[in-house]
Phi, psi and omega in degrees: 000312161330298195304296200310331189257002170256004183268314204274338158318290206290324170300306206298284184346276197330311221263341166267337004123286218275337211268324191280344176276329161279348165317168165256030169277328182274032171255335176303122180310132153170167172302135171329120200267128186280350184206117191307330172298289209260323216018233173261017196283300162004296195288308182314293150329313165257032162298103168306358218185090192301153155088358179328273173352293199260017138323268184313321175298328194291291160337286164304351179204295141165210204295345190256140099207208212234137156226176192269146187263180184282142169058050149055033158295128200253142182257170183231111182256146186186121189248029174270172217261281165349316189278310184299280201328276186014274194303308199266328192207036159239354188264342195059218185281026168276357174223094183273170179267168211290170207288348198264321164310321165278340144348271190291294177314309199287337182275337157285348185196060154043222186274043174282193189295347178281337164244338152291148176262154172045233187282348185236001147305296173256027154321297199274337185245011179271316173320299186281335208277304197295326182316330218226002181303157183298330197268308202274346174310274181019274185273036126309333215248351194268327183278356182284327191299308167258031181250311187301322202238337189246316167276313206286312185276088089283320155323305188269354184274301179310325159337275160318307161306325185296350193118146176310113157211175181277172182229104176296101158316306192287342146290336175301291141355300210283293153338318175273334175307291221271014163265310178324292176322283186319282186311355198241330150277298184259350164102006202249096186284085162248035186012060199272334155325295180273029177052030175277203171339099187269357185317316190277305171335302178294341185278320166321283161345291163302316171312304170286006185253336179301353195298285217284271205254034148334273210306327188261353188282341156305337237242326203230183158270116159201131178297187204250329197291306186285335190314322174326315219245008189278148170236175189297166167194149161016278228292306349131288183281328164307318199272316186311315195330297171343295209297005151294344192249299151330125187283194188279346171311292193291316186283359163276338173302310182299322169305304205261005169253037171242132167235103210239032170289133195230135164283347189281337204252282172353334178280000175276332195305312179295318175315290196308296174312326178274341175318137155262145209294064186295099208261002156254310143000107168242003175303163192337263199311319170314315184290314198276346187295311237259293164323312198273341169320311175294347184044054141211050163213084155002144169281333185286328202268338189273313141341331183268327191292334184296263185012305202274338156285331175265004147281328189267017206234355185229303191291324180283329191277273158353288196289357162282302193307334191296293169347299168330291188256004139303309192276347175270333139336281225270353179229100186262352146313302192300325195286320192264321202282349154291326149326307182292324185290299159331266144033298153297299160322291204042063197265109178287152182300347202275332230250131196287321162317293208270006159297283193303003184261303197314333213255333220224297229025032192239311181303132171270162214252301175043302200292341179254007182296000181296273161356302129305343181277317207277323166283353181268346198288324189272350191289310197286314174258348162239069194292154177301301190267105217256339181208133166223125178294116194234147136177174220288114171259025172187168170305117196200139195262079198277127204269199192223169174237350192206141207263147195258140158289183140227178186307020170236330184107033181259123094015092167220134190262018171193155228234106151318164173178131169284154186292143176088003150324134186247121171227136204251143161264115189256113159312326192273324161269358164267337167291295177304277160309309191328294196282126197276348181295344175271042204340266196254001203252339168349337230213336189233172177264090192247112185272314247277308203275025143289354172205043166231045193269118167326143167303162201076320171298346178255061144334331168254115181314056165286284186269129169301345177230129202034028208049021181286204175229054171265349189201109199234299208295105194277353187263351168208027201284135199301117157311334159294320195309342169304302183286000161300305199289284187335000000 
């Protein structure tokens, strides 16, 4: 029985293998794939210096081409701005995300907004959506002002008095995102700020560091002391790959040696039930109290949302804001003109303008434009996530704004691709490069040339803030990127 299922493994290789060499990718410019195994997923991942790689290919091949997958599958990479509109938001759900990425999430936060699709994404997010609204943002803002304005710099005033020492920024970040998120989504004070309790911070933590090595955690011995400290290797990068290749028969099996029940968060379960039922209310925990009350929503499903809020509302969040205020550090011209612009505005949290510049960036501002230019500037050069993976659920024709040789010496300005095609999109050379108006400043921290962009040059609808693509989907786009922006 081993052998027959390790011969019908090996057929499916062969038989995806063989089937990856006919596409028409393989007419496509690109670096070599250094491992029949490994292709470049390895090198990317374990890149000392995000964005090296697909710096230099983006150089070396322009916006489109082909690298090498896990089983010698040719990928498809790309930062033309035509092509990501396409993909991300003229497609709906036709470029779901790939089976191991969704794969890997559902066993950190289950079925949430993060890993459903189609109907039943938007179910859950039809749910959720009044949560994130201009009017319920609001009464948010009283709490941003007092996690924000009063403990964390109160905290940093007590620093400072102690005398010159360093300071983890990123911890601090971290600690104030996940007191926001608690008071403001689920009702929950987890006075990580005031030095209580880090249970949930750490388990948050631990979950995201457990991403990369999930798949294997049933699978190998590895402590809780190590996860931390694990970097990608071979092994790690193979077994997500499998879940691309493998048919759904083996990943349900697989579903079932996975225990991806968290208690910390199961302890939300009595809130939610217990909440009182507020028909004015519109916040996280009130709305899912209320769906389940309603049977349309699950205990698995209300559980995953939590999960999924309280991961994207805090480490991801942090490390921008940690970004943020590095680079405002580092510019103390820039710096004082924001102060001055505070200053002047004399903008209250109440004030409905600058909630809709925060919210929309499309309203105008004037009096806060430093400010704003200075939060879309760390958006461009330090997105969180620098690549992300899609791929084709049917047959589909991806067009270019900008036209590819191909290894014969042809032009061609839109890109065939068969269903099940894998295509990685690099946030970090599409923020930086794609637009030729940024010349040489591509690389360095300039907000101002957010609001000298030639006419024309953003031709393409993409990203909601200033077009970058740190927050692009509009058909699955995170209902927390709000509470980001804020």
């Amino acid at each position: 029985m081993i052998i027959l299922a390790i011969v019908i493994v090996l057929v499916l290789f062969l038989f995806r293998y063989l089937k990856s060499r006919s596409t028409a990718l393989q007419h496509l410019r690109g670096p070599s794939s250094p491992s029949f195994l490994l292709g470049h997923e390895l090198e990317l991942r374990a890149q000392p210096t995000v964005g090296a790689l697909e710096k230099s290919w983006q150089k070396t091949y322009g916006n489109t081409f082909r690298i090498g997958g896990c089983f010698a599958r040719d990928i498809l990479m790309t930062s033309d701005p035509k092509a990501i509109q396409h993909i991300l938001r003229n497609s709906g759900y036709r470029y779901p995300k790939t089976e191991d990425v969704v794969h890997m999430w559902e066993m950190v936060v289950g079925r949430g907004l993060l890993t459903t699709a189609g109907g039943v994404h938007q179910r859950q997010r039809k749910i959720l959506s009044p949560a994130f609204s201009p009017s319920q943002l609001k009464e948010y803002m009283s709490v941003f002002w007092h996690i924000t304005g009063a403990k964390l710099c109160g905290k940093f005033h007590e620093l400072v008095n102690q005398g010159p020492q360093e300071i983890n920024l990123l911890e601090w970040m971290n600690h104030t995102a996940l007191d926001i998120t608690g008071l403001t989504a689920f009702r929950c004070h987890f006075g990580a700020l005031d030095g209580g309790s880090s249970e949930m911070a750490d388990e948050t933590k631990l979950l995201l560091y457990a991403f990369v090595v999930l798949p294997l955690h049933h699978l190998i011995p590895i402590g809780s002391t190590t996860i931390s400290k694990i970097v990608p290797t071979p092994i790690v990068i193979l077994v997500p790959a499998l879940w691309r290749v493998l048919p759904g028969w083996v990943l349900s099996i697989l579903d079932k040696m996975l225990n991806r029940e968290n208690e910390i968060l199961r302890q939300f379960r009595d809130t939610i039930k217990n909440v009182a039922r507020d028909n004015y209310s519109k916040d996280v925990v009130t709305l899912l109290a209320k769906a389940f009350d309603e049977k349309l929503m699950g205990e698995d499903e209300i559980l995953s949302q939590l999960a999924t809020f309280t991961l994207g509302g805090e480490d991801t969040t942090a490390a921008l804001l940690s970004w943020t205020l590095y680079e405002l550090s580092r510019q103390p011209d820039y710096q004082a003109r924001v102060r001055e612009e505070i200053r002047q505005g004399t903008v209250d949290y109440d004030s409905t303008p600058l909630l809709d510049a925060a919210v929309n960036v499309t309203t105008p501002l004037l009096v806060l434009i430093s400010i704003l230019t200075h939060w879309q500037e760390p958006l461009r050069l330090h997105p969180i996530v620098h690549t992300f993976s899609r791929y084709a659920a049917e047959d589909d024709t991806i067009p270019l704004s900008q036209s590819v040789r191909t290894r014969t010496g042809e032009t061609w300005n839109e890109i065939p691709v068969e269903k099940g095609q894998m295509v990685m999109i690099s946030t970090y050379t599409y923020n930086r490069y794609t637009y030729d108006y940024m010349g040489d400043n591509a690389e360095n921290w300039v907000p101002e040339q957010f609001l000298n962009v030639p006419k024309g040059k953003s031709s393409f609808s993409i990203g909601l803030h200033a077009n970058l693509l740190n927050f692009s989907e509009t058909c699955r786009l995170h209902l927390y990127r709000i509470l980001v922006s804020i």
